[in-house]
XYZ file of C-alpha atoms in Angstrom:
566
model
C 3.400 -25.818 3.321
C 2.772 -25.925 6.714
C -0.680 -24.485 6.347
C -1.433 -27.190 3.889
C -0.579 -29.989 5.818
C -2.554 -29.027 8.990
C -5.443 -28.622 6.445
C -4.872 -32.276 5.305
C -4.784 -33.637 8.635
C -7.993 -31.334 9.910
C -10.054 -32.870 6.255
C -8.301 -36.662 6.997
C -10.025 -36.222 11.098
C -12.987 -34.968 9.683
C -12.984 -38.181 7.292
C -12.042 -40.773 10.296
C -15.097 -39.615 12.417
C -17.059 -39.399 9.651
C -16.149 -43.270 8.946
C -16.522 -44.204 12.511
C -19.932 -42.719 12.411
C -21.007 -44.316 10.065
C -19.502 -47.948 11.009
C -21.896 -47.154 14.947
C -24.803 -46.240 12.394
C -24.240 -49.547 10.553
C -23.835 -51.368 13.970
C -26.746 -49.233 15.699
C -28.759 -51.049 12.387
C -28.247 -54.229 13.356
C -28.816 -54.314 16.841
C -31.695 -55.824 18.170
C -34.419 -53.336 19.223
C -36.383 -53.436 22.730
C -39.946 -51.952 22.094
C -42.042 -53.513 25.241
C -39.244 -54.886 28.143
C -42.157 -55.227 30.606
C -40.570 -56.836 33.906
C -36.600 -57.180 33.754
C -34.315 -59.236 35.552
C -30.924 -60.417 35.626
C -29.930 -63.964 35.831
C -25.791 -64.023 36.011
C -25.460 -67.729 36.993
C -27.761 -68.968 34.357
C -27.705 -66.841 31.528
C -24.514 -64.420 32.229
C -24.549 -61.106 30.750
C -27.949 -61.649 29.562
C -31.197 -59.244 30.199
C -34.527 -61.082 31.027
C -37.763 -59.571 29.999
C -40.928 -61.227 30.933
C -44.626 -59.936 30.439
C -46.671 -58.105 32.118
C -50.193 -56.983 31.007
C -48.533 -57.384 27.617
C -46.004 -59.777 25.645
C -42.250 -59.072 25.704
C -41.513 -57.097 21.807
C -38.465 -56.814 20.187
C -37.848 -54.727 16.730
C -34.813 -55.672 13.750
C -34.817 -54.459 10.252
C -38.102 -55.281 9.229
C -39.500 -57.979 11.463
C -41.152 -57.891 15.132
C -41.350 -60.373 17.672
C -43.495 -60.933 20.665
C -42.658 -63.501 23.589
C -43.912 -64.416 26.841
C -40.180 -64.674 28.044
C -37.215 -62.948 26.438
C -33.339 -63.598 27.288
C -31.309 -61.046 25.469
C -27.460 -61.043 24.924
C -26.945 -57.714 24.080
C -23.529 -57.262 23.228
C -23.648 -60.553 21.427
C -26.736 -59.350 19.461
C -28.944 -62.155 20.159
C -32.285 -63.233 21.727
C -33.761 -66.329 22.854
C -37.611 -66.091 22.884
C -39.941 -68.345 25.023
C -43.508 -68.897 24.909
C -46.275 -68.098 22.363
C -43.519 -66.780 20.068
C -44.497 -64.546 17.377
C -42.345 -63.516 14.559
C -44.126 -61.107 12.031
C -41.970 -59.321 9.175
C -43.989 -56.813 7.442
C -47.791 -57.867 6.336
C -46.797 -60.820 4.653
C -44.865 -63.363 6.877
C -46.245 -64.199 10.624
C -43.950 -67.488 12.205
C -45.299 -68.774 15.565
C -43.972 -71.629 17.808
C -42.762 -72.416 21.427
C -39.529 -71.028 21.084
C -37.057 -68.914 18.967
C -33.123 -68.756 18.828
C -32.249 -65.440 17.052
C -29.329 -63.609 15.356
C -29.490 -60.450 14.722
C -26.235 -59.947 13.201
C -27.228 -62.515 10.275
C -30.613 -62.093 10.434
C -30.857 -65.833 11.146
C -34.349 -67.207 13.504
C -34.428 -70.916 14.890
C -37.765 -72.074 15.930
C -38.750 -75.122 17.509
C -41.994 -76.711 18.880
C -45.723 -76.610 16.822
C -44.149 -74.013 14.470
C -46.463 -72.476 11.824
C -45.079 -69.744 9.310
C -48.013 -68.210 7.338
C -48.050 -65.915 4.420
C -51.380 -64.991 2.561
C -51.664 -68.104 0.266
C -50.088 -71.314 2.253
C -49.229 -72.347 5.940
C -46.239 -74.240 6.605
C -46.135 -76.560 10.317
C -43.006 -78.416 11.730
C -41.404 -78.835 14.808
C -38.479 -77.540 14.295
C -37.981 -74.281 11.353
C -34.484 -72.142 10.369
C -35.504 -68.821 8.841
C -32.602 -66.700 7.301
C -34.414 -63.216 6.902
C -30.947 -62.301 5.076
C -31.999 -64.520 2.047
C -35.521 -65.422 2.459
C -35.286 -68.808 3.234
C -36.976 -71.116 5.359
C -35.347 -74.516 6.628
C -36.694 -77.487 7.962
C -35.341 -81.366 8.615
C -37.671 -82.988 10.580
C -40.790 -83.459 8.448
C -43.343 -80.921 7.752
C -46.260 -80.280 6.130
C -47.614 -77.158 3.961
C -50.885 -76.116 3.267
C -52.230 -73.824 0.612
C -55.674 -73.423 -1.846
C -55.324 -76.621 -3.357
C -53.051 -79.296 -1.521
C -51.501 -80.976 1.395
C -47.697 -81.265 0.952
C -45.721 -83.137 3.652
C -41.740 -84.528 3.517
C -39.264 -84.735 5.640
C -36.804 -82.073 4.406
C -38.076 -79.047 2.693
C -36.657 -75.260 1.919
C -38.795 -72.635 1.117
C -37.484 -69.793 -0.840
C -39.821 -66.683 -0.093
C -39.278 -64.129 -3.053
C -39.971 -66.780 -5.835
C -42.709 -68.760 -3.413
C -41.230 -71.779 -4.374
C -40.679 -74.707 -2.110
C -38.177 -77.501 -2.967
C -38.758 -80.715 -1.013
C -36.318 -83.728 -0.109
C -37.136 -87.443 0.968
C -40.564 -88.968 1.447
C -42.730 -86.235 -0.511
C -46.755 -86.479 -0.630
C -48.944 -84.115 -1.894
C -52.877 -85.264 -0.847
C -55.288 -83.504 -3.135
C -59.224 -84.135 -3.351
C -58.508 -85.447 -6.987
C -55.228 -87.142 -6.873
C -52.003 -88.216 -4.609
C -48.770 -87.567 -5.932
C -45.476 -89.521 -3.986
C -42.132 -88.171 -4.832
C -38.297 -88.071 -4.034
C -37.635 -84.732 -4.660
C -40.461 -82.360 -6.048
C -40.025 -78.290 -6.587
C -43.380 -76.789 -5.702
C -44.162 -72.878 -6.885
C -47.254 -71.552 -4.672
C -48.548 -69.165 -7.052
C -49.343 -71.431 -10.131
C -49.305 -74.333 -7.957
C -46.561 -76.076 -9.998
C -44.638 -79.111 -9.418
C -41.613 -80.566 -11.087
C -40.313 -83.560 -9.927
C -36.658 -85.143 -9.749
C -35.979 -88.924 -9.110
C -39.000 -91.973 -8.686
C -42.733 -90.121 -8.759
C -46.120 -91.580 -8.767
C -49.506 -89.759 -9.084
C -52.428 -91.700 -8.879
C -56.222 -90.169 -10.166
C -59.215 -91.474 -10.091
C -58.845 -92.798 -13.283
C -55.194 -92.732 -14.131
C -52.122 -93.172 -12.698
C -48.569 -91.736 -13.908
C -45.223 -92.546 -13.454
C -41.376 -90.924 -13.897
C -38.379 -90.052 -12.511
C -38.303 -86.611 -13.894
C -41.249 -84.992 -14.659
C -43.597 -82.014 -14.502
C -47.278 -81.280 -13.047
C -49.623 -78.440 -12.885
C -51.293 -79.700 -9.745
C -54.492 -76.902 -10.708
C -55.576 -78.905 -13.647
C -54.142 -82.195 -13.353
C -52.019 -81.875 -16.768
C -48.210 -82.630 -17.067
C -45.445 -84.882 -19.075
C -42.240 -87.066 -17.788
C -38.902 -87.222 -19.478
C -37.452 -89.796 -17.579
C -38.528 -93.297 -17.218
C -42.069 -92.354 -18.063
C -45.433 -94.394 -17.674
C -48.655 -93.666 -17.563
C -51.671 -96.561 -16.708
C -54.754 -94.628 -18.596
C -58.149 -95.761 -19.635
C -57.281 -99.815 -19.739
C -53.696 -98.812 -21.489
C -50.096 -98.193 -20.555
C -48.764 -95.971 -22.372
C -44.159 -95.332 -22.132
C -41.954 -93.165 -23.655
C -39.109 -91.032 -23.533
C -41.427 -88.209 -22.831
C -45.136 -88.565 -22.002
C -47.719 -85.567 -21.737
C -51.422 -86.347 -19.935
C -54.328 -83.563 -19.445
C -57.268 -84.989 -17.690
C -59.622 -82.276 -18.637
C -59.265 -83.197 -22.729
C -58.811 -87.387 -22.193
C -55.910 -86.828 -23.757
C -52.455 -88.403 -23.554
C -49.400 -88.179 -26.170
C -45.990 -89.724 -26.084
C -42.703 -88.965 -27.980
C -39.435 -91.513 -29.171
C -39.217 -94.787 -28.087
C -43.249 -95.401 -27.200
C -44.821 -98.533 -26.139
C -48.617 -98.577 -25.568
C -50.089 -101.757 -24.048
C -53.462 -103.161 -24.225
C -54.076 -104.319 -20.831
C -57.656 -106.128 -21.861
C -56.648 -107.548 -25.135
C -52.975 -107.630 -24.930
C -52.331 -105.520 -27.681
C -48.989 -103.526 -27.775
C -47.969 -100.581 -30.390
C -44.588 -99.334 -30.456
C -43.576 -95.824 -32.428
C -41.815 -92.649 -31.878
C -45.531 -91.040 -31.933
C -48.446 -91.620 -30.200
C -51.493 -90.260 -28.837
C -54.593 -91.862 -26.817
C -57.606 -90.236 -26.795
C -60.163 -91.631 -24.173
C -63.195 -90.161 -24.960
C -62.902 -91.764 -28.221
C -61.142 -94.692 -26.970
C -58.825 -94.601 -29.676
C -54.600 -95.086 -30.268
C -52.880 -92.685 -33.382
C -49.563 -94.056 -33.383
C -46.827 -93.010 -36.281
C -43.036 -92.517 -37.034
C -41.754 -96.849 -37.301
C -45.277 -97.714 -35.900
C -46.265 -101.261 -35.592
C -48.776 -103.180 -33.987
C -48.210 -106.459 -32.243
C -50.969 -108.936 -30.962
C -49.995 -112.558 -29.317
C -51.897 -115.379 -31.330
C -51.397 -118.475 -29.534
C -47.363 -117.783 -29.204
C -47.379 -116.515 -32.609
C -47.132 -112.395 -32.693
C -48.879 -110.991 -35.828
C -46.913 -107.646 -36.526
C -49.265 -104.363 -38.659
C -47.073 -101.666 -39.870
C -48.449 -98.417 -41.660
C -47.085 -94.662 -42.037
C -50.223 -94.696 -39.335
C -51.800 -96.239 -37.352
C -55.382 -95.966 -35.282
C -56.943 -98.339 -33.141
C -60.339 -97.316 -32.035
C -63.153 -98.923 -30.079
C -64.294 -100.234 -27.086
C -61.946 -103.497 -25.681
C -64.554 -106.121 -27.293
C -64.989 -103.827 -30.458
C -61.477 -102.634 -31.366
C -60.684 -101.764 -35.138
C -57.318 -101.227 -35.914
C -56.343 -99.505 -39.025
C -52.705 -99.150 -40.848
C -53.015 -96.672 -43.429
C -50.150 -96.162 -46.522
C -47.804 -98.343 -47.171
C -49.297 -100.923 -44.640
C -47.264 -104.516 -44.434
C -48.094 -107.517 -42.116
C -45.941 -110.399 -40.583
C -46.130 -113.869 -38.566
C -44.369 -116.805 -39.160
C -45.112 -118.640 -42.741
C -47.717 -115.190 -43.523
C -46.894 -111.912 -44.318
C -48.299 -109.271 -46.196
C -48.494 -105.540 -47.558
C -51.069 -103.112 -49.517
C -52.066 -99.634 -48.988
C -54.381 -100.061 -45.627
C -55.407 -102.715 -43.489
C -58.531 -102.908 -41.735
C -59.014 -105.271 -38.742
C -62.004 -106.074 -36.358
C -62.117 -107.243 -33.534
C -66.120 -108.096 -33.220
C -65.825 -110.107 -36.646
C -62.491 -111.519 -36.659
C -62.399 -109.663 -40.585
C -58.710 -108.629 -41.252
C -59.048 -106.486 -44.729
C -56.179 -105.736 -47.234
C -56.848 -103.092 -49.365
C -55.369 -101.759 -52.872
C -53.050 -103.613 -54.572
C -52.684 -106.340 -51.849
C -50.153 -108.919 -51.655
C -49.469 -111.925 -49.200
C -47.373 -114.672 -48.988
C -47.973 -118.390 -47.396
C -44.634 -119.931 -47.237
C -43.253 -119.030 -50.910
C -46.834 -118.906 -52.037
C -47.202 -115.178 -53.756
C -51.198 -114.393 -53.437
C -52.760 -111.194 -54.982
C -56.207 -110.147 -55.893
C -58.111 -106.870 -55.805
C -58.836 -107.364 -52.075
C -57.751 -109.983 -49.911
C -59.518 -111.081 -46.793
C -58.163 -112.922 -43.193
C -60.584 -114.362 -40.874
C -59.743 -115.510 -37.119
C -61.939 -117.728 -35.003
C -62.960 -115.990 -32.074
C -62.516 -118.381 -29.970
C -59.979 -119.619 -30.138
C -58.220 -116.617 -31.765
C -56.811 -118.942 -34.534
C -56.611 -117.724 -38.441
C -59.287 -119.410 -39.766
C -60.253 -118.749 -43.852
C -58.926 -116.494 -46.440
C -60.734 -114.319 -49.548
C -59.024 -113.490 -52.157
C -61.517 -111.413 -54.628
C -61.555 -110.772 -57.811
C -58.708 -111.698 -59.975
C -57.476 -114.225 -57.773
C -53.655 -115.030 -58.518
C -51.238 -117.930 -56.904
C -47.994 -117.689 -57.603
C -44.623 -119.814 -56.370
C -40.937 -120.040 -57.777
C -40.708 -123.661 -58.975
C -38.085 -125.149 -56.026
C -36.296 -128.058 -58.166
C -35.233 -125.444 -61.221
C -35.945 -122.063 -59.894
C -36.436 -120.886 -63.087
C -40.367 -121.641 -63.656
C -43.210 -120.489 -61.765
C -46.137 -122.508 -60.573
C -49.319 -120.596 -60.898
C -53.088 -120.829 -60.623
C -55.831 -118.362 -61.311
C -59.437 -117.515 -61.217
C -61.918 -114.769 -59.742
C -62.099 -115.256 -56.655
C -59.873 -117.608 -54.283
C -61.173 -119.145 -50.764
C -58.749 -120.569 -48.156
C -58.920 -122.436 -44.982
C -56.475 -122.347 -41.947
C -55.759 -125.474 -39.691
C -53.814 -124.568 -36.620
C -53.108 -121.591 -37.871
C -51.579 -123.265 -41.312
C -53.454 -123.080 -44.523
C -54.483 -126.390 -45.625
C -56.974 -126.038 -48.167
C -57.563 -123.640 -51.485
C -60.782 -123.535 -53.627
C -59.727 -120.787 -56.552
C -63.128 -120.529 -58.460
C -64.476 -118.997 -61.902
C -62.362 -118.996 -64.501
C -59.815 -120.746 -63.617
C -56.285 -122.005 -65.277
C -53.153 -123.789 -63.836
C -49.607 -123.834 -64.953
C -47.825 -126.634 -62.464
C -44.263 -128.202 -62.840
C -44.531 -131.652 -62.579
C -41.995 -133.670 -60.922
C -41.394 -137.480 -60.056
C -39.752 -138.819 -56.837
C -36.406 -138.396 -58.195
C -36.893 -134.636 -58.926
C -36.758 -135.115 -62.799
C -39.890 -133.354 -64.709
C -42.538 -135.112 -66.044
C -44.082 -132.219 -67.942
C -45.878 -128.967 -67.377
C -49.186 -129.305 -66.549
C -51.572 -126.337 -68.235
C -55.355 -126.246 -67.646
C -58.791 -124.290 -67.649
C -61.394 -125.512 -65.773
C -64.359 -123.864 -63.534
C -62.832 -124.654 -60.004
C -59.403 -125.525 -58.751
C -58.626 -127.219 -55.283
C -55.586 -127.172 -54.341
C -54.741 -129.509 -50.809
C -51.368 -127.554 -49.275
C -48.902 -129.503 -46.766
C -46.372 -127.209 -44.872
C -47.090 -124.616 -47.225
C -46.206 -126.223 -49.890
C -48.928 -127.859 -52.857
C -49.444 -131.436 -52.086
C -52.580 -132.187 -54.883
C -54.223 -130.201 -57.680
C -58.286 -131.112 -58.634
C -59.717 -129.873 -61.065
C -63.743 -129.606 -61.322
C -66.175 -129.085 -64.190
C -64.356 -130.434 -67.533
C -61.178 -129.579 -67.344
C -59.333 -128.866 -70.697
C -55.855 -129.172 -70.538
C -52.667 -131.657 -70.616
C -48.983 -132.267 -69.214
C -46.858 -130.980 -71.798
C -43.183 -132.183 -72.095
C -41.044 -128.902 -71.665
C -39.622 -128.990 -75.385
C -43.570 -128.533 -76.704
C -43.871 -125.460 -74.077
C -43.247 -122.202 -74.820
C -41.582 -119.791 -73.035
C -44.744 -117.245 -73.342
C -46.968 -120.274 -73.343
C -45.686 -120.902 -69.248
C -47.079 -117.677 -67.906
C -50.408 -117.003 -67.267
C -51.978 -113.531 -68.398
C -51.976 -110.909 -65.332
C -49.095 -112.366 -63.919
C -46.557 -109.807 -61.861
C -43.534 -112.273 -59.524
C -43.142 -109.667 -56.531
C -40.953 -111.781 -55.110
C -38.202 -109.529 -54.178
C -41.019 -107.495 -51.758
C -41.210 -110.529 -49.650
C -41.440 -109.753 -46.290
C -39.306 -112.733 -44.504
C -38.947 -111.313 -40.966
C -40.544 -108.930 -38.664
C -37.818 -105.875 -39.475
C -38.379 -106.337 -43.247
C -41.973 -104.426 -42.523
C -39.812 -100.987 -41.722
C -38.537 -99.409 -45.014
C -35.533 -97.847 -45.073
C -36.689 -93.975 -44.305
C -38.014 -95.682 -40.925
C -35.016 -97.529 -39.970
C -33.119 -94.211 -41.193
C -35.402 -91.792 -38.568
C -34.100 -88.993 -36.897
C -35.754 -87.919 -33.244
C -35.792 -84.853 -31.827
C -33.736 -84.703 -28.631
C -35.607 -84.900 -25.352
C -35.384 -81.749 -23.201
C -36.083 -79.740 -20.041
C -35.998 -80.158 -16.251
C -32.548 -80.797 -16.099
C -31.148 -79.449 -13.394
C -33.009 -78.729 -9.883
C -30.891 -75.947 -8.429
C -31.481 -73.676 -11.086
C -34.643 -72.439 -9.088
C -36.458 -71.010 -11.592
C -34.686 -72.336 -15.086
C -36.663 -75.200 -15.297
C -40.072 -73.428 -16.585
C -38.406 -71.345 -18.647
C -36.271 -74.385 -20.394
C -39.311 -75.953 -21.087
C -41.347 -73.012 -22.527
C -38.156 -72.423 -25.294
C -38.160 -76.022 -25.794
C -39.766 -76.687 -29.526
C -39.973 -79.873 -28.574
C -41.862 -80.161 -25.297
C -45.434 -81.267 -25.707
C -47.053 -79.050 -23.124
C -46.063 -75.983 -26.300
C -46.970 -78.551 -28.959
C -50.943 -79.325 -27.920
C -53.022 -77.789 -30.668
C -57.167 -77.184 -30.792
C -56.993 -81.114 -31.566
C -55.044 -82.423 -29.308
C -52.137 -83.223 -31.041
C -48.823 -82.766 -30.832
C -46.644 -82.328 -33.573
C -44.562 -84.928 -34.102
C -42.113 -83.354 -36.413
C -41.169 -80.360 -34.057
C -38.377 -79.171 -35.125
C -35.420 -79.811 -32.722
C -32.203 -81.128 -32.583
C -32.529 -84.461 -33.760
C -30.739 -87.994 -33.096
C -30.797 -91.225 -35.197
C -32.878 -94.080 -34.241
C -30.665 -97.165 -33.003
């Protein structure tokens, strides 16, 4: 027994020196290293218990764990681990990161350098210069407060506060951020800046201005190379005479091309046009506006909006040439006109608005259809100025004293003419035939007035018929309603859409656009995640930068989670 426990103590001494020789290896490792002490001196009253080194033919060096310096002056606490460094200080560790300045604070125990005065830290694709630069060698970071400014292949980025995080070569910047660039300036609060793919995704209010476009957001991402990116925050863009807003934008100068996604507003800055959708894309070589999901287009005429709904819509064209187009289930509305077909076709150099297959509008309660159906503006003065309606011209309005009869009038072709925007006058022509309730002053019927002649002119008054004329023998009479028929009333080719009406401006949106789900708005969320932010946006289905196709477009029915429209 005895044997055994002198054994045991003899293997636990053998274990206690080996653990004490290893804790002075571990120490030994983290001691500052003199490599070139050149001329020493002591200097207790100043610097107690300190070692000076100064140079001689050569600068003062020092080795730690990596990383030499050189200094004209060195004062070195040994015991405490330390070294202040004066004078053309150079800090190299390995071949990749060389820090120079005036002066260096240094810790060896945490691996922690303070530099101040004309600092530069350089690896082999940027520069960074401030006055004043904390380097923890322990994590690879690099500190500053007091404004600097960083340099690499493509641009000039200065702010006041910025961290630089060496093994992702990422810089994250705070307060008063500016990146100068041959083609563009970019102004941020916060921007996170990656030096190998150059990069940037900003965080709070961030403007970049082109030579030709300028884009704003408060969250937002930018690949500086090629001048392409997208906002998900507070997003606008001023591009090619129109501002285009959304939830989330996307730009690339290099196609002319810009998309947006939910909640879109693109204005017309020379003709003070706007469209609103959940889609939209502008294309400025073509000069052109695809706009769908609850599109509609909305133009000012003299206080009086005109509103053009379609499944789509494109507006193409230079400013004085625009043509705006509303294709399927297209519908119109101002006050006292609205309208709906399959397409509608507007110019801007004629004034021509077209309504195409199976058109209907309606002036007041007045029901018009026809094959086509034309609207002309004055381009002057911007007015509505004459209407076509061609080919089986039809007039049709709910009689208003026993709203059981319809007033109608017919022929091939139908012209009308706008005063202040009100239409005044109606020449139906070819053909033609009336079937008119007539009433006297105290609302009791006279008869029903049925005719054919070869032209009808009806003279309107707040949208209402004032005075029929009939031209070219006229062959009919006012028959009392007991000698009347019922099918007698009712012209042939008549159809009462009444209950299509469109009354208001939200009565153009059918139901499966008022019922529209959008896709949720995603990525960038969270700036301390270093490097989560690129790869949240890559799995987003969403984002537009994965959605661009060969054409430009992105899809607007990416499938994502989705949220109803409010």
């Amino acid at each position: 027994m005895k044997t055994i426990g002198l054994f045991a103590l003899l293997l636990l001494a053998f274990a206690n020196h080996g653990l004490a020789q290893n804790s002075a290896d571990q120490e030994e490792a983290k001691q500052i290293n003199i490599v070139h002490g050149a001329n020493f001196t002591k200097n207790e009253v100043d610097y107690p218990g300190a070692s000076i080194f100064s140079k001689d033919e050569r600068q003062v060096q020092f080795e730690h764990q990596g990383a030499d310096l050189w200094c004209d002056v060195a004062i070195y606490y040994q015991l405490e681990n330390r070294l202040e460094a004066i004078g053309n200080v150079i800090l190299k560790q390995g071949d990749s990161v060389q820090m120079t300045s005036k002066k260096i604070n240094y810790l060896g125990d945490d691996k922690l350098a303070k530099a101040w005065g004309n600092v530069i830290l350089k690896n082999a694709s940027m520069t960074l210069k401030t006055d004043t630069l904390r380097f923890d060698r322990e994590k690879q970071e690099a500190f500053y407060r007091d404004n600097g400014t960083v340099i690499d292949s493509a641009n000039t980025l200065t702010s006041k506060i910025g961290k630089y995080f060496m093994e992702l070569k990422k810089y994250q910047f705070l307060d008063s951020v500016h990146v100068q660039n041959p083609e563009y300036t970019l102004d941020s609060e916060q921007l996170d800046y990656y030096t190998t793919s150059k990069n940037a995704y900003m965080y709070g209010p961030s403007t970049i201005v082109g030579e030709a476009y300028k884009i704003y957001c408060e969250r937002g991402f930018y690949d500086t190379k090629i001048e392409s990116g997208y906002g998900i925050k507070n997003t606008r863009i001023d591009y090619n005479n129109r501002i285009i807003e959304g939830d989330s934008v996307y730009f690339n100068k290099a196609n002319e091309f810009a998309s947006a996604t939910n909640n879109i507003t693109v204005t017309d800055t020379i003709n003070k046009g706007i469209i609103r959708a959940h889609y939209a894309e502008v294309h400025k070589a073509k000069d052109s506006v695809f706009a769908t999901r609850r599109a509609v287009s909305i133009s000012v005429q003299q206080q009086d909006s005109l509103y053009v709904h379609g499944d789509t819509l494109m507006v193409t064209g230079k400013p004085e040439e625009r043509l705006l187009r509303a294709f399927r289930n297209a519908k119109f509305y101002k006050t006292d006109l609205s309208g709906k077909c399959d397409s509608i076709h507007s110019e801007q150099k004629t004034g021509i608005t077209q309504l195409i297959k199976n058109p209907v509008i309606w002036n007041g309660a007045n029901q018009m259809t026809g094959d086509s159906i034309h609207l002309k503006s004055n381009l002057k003065t911007e007015k509505l100025d004459s209407l076509k309606v061609l080919r089986n011209a039809f007039i049709i309005s709910l009689d208003s004293v026993s709203m059981t009869g319809y007033n109608q009038a017919k022929g091939i072709n139908l012209f009308g003419k706008f005063i202040e925007n009100e239409l005044k006058l109606i020449d139906l022509v070819q053909n033609t035939e009336v079937v008119y309730y007539m009433y006297n002053d105290d609302d009791e019927l006279i008869g029903i007035d049925k005719t054919v002649c070869s032209k009808i002119r009806i003279t309107m008054e707040e949208n209402d018929i004032e005075n029929l004329t009939f031209f070219t023998d006229p062959d009919g009479d006012i028959f009392p309603e007991k000698d009347l028929p019922e099918n007698s009333r009712i012209l042939k080719g008549f159809v009462w859409r009444g209950d299509e009406r469109i009354l208001t401006k939200e009565d153009i949106f059918d139901e499966d656009d008022n019922n529209l789900e959008l896709v949720v708005i995603q990525g960038i969320d969270n700036p301390i995640d270093i490097d989560a932010e690129e790869q949240q946006r890559s799995q987003n289905e969403s984002d537009p930068v994965n959605k661009i196709k060969t054409d430009n477009a992105v899809d607007p029915k990416a499938n994502a989670t989705k949220k109803k429209v409010n």
